[in-house]
mmCIF file of C-alpha atoms in Angstrom:
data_model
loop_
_atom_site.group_PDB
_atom_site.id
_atom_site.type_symbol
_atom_site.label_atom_id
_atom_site.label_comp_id
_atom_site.label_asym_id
_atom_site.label_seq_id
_atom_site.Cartn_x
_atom_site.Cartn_y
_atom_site.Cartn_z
ATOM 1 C CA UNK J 474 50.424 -18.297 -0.584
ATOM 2 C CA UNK J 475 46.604 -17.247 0.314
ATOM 3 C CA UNK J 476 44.453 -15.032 -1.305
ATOM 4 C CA UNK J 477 40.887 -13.905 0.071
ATOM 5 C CA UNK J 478 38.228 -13.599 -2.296
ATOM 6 C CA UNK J 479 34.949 -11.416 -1.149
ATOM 7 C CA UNK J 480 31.454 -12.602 -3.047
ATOM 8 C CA UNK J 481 30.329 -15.725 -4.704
ATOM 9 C CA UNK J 482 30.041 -14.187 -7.920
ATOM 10 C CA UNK J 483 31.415 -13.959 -11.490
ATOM 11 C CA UNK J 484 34.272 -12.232 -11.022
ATOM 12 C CA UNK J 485 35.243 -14.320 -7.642
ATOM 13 C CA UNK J 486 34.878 -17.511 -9.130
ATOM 14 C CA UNK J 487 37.351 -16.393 -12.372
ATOM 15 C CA UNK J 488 39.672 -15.320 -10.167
ATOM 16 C CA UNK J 489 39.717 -18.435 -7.450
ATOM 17 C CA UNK J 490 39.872 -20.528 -10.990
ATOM 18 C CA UNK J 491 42.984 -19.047 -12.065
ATOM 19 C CA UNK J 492 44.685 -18.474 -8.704
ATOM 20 C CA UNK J 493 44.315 -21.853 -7.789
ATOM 21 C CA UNK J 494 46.047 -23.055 -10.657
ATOM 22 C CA UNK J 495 49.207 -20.273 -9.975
ATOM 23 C CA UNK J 496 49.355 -22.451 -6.415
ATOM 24 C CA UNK J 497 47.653 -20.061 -4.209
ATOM 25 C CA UNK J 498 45.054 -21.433 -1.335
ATOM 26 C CA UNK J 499 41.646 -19.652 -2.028
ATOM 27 C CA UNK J 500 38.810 -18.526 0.713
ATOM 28 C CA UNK J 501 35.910 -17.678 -0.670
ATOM 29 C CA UNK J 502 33.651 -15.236 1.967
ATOM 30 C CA UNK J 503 30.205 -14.613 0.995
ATOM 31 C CA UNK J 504 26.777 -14.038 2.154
ATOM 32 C CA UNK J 505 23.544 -16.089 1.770
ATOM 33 C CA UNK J 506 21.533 -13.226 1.408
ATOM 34 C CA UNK J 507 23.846 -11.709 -1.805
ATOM 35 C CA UNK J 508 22.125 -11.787 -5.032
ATOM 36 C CA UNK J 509 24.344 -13.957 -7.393
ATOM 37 C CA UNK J 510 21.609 -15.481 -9.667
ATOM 38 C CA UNK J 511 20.135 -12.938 -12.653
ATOM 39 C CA UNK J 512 17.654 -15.006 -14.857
ATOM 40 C CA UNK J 513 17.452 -12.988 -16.963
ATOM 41 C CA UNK J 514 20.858 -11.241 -16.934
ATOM 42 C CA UNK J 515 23.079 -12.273 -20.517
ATOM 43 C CA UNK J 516 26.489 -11.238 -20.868
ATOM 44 C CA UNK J 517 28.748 -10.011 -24.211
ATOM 45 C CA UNK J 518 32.515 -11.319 -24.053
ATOM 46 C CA UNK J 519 34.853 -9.697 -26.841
ATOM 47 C CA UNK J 520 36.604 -12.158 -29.103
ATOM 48 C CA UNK J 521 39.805 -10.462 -27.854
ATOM 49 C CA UNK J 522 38.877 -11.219 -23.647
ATOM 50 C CA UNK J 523 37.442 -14.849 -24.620
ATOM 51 C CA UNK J 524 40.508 -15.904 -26.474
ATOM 52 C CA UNK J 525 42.258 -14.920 -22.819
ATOM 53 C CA UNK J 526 39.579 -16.879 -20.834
ATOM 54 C CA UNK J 527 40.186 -20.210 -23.153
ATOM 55 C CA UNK J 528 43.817 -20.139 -21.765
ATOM 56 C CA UNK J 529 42.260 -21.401 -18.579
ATOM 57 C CA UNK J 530 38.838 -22.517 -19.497
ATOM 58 C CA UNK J 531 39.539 -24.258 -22.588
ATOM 59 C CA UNK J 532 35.381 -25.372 -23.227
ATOM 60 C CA UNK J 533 34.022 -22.024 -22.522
ATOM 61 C CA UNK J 534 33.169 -21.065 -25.841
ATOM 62 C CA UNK J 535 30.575 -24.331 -25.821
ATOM 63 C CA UNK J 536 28.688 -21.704 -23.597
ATOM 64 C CA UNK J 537 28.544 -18.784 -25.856
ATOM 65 C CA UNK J 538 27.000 -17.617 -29.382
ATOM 66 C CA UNK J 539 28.689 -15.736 -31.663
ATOM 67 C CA UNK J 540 27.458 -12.340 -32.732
ATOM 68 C CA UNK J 541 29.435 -10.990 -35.987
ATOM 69 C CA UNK J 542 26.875 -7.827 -36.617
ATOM 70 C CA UNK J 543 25.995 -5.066 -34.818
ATOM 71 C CA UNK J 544 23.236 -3.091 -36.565
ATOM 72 C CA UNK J 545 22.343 0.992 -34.672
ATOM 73 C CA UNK J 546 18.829 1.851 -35.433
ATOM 74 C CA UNK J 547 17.773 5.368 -34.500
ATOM 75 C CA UNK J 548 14.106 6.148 -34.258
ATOM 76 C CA UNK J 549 12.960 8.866 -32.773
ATOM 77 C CA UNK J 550 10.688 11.792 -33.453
ATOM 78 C CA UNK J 551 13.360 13.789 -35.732
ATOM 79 C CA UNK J 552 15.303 11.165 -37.139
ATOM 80 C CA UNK J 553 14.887 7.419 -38.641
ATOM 81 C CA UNK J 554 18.352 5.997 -39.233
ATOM 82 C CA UNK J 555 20.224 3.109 -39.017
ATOM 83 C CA UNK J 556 24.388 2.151 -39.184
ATOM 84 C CA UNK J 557 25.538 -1.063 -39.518
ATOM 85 C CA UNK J 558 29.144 -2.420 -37.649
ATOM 86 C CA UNK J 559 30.528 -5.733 -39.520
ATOM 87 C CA UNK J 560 34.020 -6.659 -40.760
ATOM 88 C CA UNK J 561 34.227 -9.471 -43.062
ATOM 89 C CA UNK J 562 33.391 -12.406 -41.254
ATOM 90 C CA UNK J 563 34.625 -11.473 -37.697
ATOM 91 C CA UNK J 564 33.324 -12.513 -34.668
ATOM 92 C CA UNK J 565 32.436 -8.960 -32.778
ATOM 93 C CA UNK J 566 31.552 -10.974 -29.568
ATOM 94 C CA UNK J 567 29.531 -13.698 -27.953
ATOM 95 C CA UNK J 568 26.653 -13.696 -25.480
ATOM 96 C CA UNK J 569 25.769 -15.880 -22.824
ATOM 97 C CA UNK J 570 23.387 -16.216 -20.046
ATOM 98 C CA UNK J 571 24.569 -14.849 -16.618
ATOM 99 C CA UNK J 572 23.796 -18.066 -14.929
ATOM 100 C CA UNK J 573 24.781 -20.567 -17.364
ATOM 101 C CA UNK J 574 28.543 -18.960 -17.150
ATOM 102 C CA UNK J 575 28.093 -18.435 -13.442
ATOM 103 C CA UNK J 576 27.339 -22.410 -13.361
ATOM 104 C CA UNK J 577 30.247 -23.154 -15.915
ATOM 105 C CA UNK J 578 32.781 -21.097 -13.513
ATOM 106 C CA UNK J 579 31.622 -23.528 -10.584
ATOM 107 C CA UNK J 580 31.751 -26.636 -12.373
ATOM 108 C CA UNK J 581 35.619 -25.486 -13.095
ATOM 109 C CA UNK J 582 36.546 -25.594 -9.617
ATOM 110 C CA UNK J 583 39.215 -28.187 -9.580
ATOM 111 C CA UNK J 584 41.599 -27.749 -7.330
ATOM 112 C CA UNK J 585 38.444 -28.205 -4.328
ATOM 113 C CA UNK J 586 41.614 -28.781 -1.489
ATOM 114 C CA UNK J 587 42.956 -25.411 -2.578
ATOM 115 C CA UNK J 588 39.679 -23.392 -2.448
ATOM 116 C CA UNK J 589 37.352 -23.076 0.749
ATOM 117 C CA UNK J 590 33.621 -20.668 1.154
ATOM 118 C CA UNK J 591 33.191 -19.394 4.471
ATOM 119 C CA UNK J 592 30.032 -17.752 5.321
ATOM 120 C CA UNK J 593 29.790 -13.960 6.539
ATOM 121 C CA UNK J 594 26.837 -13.734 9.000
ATOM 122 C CA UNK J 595 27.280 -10.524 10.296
ATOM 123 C CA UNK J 596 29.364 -6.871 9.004
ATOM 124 C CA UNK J 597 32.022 -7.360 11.696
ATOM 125 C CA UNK J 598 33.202 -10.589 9.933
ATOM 126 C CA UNK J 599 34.332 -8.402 6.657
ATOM 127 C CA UNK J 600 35.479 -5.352 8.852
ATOM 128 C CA UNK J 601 37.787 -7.796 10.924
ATOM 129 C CA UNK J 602 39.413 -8.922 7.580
ATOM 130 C CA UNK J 603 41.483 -5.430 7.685
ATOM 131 C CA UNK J 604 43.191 -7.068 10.819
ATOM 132 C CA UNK J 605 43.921 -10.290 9.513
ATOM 133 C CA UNK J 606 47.310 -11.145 8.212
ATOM 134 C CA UNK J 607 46.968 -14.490 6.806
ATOM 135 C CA UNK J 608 46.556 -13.658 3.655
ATOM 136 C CA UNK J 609 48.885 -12.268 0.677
ATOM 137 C CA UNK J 610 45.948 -10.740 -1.403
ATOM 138 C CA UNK J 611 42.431 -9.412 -0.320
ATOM 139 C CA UNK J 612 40.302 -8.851 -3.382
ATOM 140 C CA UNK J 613 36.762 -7.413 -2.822
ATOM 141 C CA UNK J 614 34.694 -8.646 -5.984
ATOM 142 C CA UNK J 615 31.704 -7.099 -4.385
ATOM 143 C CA UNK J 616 29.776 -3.664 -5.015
ATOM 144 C CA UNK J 617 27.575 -3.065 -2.150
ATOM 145 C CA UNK J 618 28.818 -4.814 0.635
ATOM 146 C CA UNK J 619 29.792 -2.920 4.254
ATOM 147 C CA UNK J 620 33.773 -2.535 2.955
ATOM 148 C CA UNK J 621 32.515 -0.697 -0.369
ATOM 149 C CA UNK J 622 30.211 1.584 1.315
ATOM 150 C CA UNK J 623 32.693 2.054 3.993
ATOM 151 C CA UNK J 624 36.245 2.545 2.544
ATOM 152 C CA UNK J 625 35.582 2.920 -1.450
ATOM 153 C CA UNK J 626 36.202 6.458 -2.124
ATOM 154 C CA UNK J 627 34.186 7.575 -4.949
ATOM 155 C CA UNK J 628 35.546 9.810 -6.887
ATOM 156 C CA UNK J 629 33.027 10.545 -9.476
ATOM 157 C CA UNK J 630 29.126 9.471 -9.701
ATOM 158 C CA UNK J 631 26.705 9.087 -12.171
ATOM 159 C CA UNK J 632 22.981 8.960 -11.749
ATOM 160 C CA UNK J 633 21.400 7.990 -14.789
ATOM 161 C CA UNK J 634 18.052 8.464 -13.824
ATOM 162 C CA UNK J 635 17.163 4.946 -15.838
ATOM 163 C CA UNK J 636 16.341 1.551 -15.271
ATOM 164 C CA UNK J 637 17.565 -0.994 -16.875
ATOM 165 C CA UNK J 638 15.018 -4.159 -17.841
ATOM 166 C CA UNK J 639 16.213 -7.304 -18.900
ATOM 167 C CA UNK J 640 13.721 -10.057 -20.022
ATOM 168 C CA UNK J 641 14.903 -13.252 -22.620
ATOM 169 C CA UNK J 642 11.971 -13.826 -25.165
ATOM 170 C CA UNK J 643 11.522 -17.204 -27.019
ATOM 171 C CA UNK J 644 10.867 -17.423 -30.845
ATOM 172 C CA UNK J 645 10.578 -18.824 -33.597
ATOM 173 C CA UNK J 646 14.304 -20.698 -34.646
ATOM 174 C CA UNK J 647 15.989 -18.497 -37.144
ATOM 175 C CA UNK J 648 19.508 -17.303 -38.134
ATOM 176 C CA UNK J 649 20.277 -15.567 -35.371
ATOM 177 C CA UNK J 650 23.808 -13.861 -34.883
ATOM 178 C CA UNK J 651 23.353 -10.071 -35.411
ATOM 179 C CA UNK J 652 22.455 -7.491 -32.637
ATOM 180 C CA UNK J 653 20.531 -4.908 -32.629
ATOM 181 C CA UNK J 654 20.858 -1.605 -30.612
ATOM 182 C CA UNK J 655 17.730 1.037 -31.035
ATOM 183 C CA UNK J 656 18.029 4.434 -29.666
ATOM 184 C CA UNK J 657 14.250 5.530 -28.724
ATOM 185 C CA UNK J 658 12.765 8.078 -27.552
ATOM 186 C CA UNK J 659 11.904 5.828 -23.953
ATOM 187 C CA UNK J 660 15.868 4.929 -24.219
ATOM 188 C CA UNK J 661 18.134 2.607 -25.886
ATOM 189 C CA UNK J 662 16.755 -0.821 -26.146
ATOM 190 C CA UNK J 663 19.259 -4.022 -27.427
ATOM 191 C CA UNK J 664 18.127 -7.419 -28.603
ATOM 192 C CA UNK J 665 21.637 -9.519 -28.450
ATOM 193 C CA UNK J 666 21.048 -13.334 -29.529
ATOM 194 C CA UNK J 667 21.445 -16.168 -27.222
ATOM 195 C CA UNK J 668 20.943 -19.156 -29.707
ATOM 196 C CA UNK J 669 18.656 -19.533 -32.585
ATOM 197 C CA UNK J 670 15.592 -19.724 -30.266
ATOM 198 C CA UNK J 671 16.483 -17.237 -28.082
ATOM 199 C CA UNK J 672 17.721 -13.235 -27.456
ATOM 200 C CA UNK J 673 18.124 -11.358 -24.816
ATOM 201 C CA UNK J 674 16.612 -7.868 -24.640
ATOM 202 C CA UNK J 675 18.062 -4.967 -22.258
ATOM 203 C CA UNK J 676 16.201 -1.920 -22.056
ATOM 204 C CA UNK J 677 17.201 1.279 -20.033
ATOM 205 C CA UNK J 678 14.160 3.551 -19.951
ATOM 206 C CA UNK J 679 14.962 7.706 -19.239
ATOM 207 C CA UNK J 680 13.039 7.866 -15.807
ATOM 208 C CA UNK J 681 11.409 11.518 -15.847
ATOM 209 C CA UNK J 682 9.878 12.643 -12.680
ATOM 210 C CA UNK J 683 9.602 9.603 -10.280
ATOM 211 C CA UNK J 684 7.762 8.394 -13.092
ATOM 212 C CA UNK J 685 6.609 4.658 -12.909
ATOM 213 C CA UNK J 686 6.421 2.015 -15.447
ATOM 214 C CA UNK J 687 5.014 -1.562 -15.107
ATOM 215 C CA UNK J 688 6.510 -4.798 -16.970
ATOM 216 C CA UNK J 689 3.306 -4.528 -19.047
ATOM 217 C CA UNK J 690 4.121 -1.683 -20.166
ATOM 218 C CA UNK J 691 8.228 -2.304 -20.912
ATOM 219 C CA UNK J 692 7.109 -5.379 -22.933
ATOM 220 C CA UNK J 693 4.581 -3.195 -25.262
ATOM 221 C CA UNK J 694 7.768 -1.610 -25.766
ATOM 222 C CA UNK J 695 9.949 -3.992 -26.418
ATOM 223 C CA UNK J 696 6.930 -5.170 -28.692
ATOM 224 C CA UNK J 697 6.731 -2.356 -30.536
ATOM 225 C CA UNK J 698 10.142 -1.852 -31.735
ATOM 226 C CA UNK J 699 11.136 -5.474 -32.170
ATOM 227 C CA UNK J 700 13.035 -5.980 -35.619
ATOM 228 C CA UNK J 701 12.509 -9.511 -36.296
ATOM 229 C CA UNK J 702 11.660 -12.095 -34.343
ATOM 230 C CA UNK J 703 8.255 -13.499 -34.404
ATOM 231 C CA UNK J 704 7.896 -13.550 -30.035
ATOM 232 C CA UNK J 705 6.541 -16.779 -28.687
ATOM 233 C CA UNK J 706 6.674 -16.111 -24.574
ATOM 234 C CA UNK J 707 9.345 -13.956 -23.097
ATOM 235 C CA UNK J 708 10.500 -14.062 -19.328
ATOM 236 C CA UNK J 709 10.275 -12.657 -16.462
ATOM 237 C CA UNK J 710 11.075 -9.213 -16.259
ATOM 238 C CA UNK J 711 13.879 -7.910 -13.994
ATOM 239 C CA UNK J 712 15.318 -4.567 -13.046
ATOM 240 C CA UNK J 713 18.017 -2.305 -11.233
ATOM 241 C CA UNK J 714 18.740 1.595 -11.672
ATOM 242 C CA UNK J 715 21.765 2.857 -13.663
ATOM 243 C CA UNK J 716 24.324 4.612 -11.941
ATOM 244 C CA UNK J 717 28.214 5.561 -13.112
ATOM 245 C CA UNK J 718 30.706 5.296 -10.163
ATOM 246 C CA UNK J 719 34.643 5.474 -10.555
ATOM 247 C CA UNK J 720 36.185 6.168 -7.255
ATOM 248 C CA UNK J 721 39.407 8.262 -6.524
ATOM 249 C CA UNK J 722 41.190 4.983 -4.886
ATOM 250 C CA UNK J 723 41.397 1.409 -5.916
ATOM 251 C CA UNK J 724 42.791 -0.280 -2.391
ATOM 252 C CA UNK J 725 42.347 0.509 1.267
ATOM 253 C CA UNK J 726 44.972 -0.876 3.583
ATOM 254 C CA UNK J 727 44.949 -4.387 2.973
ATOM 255 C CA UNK J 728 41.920 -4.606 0.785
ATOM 256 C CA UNK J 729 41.946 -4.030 -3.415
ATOM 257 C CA UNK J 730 38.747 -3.177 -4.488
ATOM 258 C CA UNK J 731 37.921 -5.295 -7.929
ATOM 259 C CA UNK J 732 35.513 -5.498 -10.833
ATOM 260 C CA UNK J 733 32.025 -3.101 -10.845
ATOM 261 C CA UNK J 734 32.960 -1.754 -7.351
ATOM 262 C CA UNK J 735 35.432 0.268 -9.159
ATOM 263 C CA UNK J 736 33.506 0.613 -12.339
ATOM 264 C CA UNK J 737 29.852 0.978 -12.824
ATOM 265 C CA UNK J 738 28.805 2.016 -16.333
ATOM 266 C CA UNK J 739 25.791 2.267 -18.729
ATOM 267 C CA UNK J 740 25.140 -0.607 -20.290
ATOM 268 C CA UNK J 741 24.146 0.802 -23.582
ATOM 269 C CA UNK J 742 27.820 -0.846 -24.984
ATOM 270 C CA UNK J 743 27.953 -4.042 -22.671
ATOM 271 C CA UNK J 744 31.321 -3.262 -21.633
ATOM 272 C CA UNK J 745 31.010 -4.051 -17.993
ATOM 273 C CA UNK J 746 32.004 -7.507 -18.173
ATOM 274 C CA UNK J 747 34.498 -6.922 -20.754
ATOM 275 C CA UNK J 748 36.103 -4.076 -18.508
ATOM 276 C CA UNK J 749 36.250 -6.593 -15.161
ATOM 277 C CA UNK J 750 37.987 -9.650 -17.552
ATOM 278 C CA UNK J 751 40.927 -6.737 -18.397
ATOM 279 C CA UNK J 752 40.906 -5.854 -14.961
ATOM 280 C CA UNK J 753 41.923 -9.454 -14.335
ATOM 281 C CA UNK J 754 43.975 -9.747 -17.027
ATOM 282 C CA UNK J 755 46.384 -6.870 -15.509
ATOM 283 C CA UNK J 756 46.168 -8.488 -12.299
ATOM 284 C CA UNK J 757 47.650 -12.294 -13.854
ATOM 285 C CA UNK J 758 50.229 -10.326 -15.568
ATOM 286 C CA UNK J 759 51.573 -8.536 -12.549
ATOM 287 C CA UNK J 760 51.040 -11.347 -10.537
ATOM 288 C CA UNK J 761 52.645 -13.713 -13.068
ATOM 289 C CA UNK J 762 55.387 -11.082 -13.278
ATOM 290 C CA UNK J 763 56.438 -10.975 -9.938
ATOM 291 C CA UNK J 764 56.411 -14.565 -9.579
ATOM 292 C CA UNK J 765 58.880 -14.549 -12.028
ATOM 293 C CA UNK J 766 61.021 -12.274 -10.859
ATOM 294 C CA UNK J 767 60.949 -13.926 -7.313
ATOM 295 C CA UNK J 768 59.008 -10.608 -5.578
ATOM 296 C CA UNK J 769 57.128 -10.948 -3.115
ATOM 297 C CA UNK J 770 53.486 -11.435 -3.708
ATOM 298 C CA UNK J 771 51.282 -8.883 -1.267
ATOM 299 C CA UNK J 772 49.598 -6.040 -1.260
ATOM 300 C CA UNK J 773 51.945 -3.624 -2.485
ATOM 301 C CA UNK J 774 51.041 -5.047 -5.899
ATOM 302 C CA UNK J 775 47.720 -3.059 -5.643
ATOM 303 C CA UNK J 776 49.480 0.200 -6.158
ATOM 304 C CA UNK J 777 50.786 -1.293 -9.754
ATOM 305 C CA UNK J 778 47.308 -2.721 -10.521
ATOM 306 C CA UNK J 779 45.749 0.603 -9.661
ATOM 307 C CA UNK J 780 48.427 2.681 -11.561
ATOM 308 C CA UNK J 781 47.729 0.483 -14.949
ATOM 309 C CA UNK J 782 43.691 0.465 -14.905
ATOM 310 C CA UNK J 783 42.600 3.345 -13.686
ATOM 311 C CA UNK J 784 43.309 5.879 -15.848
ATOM 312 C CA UNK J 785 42.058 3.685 -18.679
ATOM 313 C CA UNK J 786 38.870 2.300 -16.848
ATOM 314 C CA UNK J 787 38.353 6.001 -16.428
ATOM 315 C CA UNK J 788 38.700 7.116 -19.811
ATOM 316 C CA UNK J 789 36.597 3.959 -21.337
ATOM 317 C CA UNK J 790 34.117 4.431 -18.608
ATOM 318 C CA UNK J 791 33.760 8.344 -19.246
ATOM 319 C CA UNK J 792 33.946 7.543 -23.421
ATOM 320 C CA UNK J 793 30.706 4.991 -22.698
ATOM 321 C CA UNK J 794 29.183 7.859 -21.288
ATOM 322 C CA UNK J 795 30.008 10.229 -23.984
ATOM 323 C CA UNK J 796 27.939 7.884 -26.478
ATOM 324 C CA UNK J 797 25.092 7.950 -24.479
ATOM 325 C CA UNK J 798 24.985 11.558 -24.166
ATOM 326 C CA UNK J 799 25.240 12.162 -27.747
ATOM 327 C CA UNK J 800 22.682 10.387 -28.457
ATOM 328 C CA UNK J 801 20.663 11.446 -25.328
ATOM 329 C CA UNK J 802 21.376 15.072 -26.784
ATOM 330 C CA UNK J 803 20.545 13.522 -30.682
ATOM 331 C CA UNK J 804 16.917 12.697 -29.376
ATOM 332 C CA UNK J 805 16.402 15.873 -27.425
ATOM 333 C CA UNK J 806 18.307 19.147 -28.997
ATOM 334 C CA UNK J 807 20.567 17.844 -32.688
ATOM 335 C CA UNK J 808 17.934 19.425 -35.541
ATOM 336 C CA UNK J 809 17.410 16.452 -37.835
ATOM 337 C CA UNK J 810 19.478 17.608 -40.639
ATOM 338 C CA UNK J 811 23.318 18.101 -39.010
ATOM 339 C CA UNK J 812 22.114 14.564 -37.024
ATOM 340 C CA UNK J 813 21.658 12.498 -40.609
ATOM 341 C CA UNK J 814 24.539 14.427 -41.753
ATOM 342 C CA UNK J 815 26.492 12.783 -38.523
ATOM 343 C CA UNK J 816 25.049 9.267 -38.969
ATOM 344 C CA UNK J 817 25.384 9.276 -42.711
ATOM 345 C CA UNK J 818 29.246 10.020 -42.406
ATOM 346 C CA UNK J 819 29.511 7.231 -39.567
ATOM 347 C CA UNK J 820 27.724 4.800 -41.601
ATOM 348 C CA UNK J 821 29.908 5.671 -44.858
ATOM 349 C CA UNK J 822 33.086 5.551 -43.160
ATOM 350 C CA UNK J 823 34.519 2.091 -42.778
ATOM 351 C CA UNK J 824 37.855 2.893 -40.817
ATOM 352 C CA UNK J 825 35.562 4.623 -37.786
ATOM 353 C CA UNK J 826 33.602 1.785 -37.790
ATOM 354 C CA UNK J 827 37.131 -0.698 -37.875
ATOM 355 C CA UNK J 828 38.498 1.894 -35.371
ATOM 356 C CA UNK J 829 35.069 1.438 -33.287
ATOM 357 C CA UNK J 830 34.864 -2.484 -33.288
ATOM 358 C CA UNK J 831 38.730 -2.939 -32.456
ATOM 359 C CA UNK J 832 37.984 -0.509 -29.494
ATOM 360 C CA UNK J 833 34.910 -2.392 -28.362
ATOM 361 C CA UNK J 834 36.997 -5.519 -28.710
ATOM 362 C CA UNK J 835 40.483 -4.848 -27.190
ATOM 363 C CA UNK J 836 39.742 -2.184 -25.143
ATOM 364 C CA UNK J 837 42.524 0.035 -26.522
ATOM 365 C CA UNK J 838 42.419 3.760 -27.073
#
């Protein structure tokens, strides 16, 4: 059996990992000029969709560090609040660098006679693939390529009007496994731990106008409202606008459309990864499945992938979005009172905070 795997990314490279080792021959197209490297770009993992991953990748949790707090701080001109998300001594989730795991998922590539990259030089080669019938699967892994734009029904779209800035600062070694999410009145701003030298910080400022900001200015913010750390450097600072897309159809033809083409969120939760690792656990356990009921491995399988995920990447996408309206509408409309009220009954209630993390973990309504 072949599959065809579109992009040299994260979500290609998990999948050719696993295929390979189901028996199926992996090619890998991809295009030099596709942006696979983020340096500044970390990623959360729920304990829940790392425990999966270690079924294949049995030294990946070498790569991560373990958050087991989650503190909300809300500061903005009508309220100063905070609520904190723990449970006993549980891991919550782990965080790792983009291209450390990126580099990890390469190293992993085993089976090299199974899996081949061909390059895509021009838009016809990825058109063309809608004629070919060598292989069982298709899987586009890719957002913005020329089959996305061109097949990818959207069915609803999101723009955020933010952009998202991601730098890593260095400091001085401390404990260092509790995140912090801050609701400003710029935008949310997260500093998620990386080691004890080093957190990430994500930072989606509320765009008004066209209005510009420079990376001196995002780092006086990220200054300003740091909780903690005493800042040696930081790094470069990169960016990219926030959009939500969900589209109406998962497949075209031959083609299934895979990971953030068919889910692009807020980041405010870092649930994006999380969301594409489900995705790919539905697709191993159809897959797995039919293999052992002898069917046929093709692409009538994308109707049952599409059937199970979308109406829950939907609702989890859409619930995301929920939480950063509220607390869009908090900052903006909520008198103080009824919102300390709100955020005193959140932080008072354990079971919606056990109800919360489980959510946030699992990924179950």
């Amino acid at each position: 059996m072949k599959v065809c795997l579109i992009g040299n990314n994260l979500t290609s490279l998990i999948l050719a990992n696993i295929l390979s080792k189901k028996n199926f021959y992996i090619d890998i197209y991809y295009s030099k000029l596709s942006k696979t490297n983020y340096k500044t770009r970390s990623l959360g993992i729920t304990e829940y969709n790392l425990n999966y991953l270690k079924n294949y990748f049995k030294n990946i949790s070498k790569k991560t560090h373990f958050i087991n707090q989650i503190e909300v701080l809300i500061k903005n001109n009508k309220i100063n609040k905070e609520i904190l998300f723990n449970k006993n001594s549980t891991i919550l989730f782990n965080m790792v660098k983009y291209e450390e795991l990126l580099s990890f998922f390469k190293s992993n590539l085993n089976f090299k006679k199974k899996i081949s990259f061909k390059i895509i030089k021009k838009n016809y080669d990825l058109i063309n693939l809608l004629n070919v019938k060598k292989y069982n699967l298709i899987i586009n892994c890719e957002s913005f390529n020329i089959l996305t734009k061109k097949f990818l029904k959207k069915g609803i779209t999101k723009n955020y009007f933010n952009r998202a800035f991601t730098t890593i600062i260095t400091h001085k070694e401390q404990e260092n496994h509790k995140a912090v999410q801050i609701f400003t009145k710029y935008g949310p701003i997260a500093f998620l731990p990386l080691n004890r030298k080093k957190t990430s910080v994500v930072f989606s400022y509320e765009i008004i106008k066209n209005q510009k900001i420079s990376d001196e200015e995002v780092y006086e913010i990220i200054t300003k409202f740091n909780p903690k750390y005493k800042i040696l450097k930081h790094e470069k600072i990169e960016s990219f606008d926030l959009m939500m897309r969900l589209p109406k159809m998962y497949y075209y033809k031959n083609i299934l459309f895979f990971g953030d083409s068919i889910h692009s969120i807020h980041p405010l939760a870092g649930q994006g990864f999380n969301m594409t690792i489900r995705d790919i656990i539905q697709l191993d356990n159809i897959i797995d499945k039919n293999m052992s009921l002898g069917l046929s491995i093709d692409k009538n399988i994308y109707k049952d992938f599409e059937k199970l995920s979308k109406s829950y990447n939907s609702t989890y996408s859409l619930g995301i979005d929920l939480i950063y309206e509220f607390f869009r509408f908090n900052k903006n409309f909520l008198p103080k009172g009824l919102s300390e009220k709100i955020f005193t009954f959140i932080n008072n209630n354990s079971k919606i905070k056990d109800l919360s993390i489980n959510i946030a973990n699992k990924g179950i309504f």
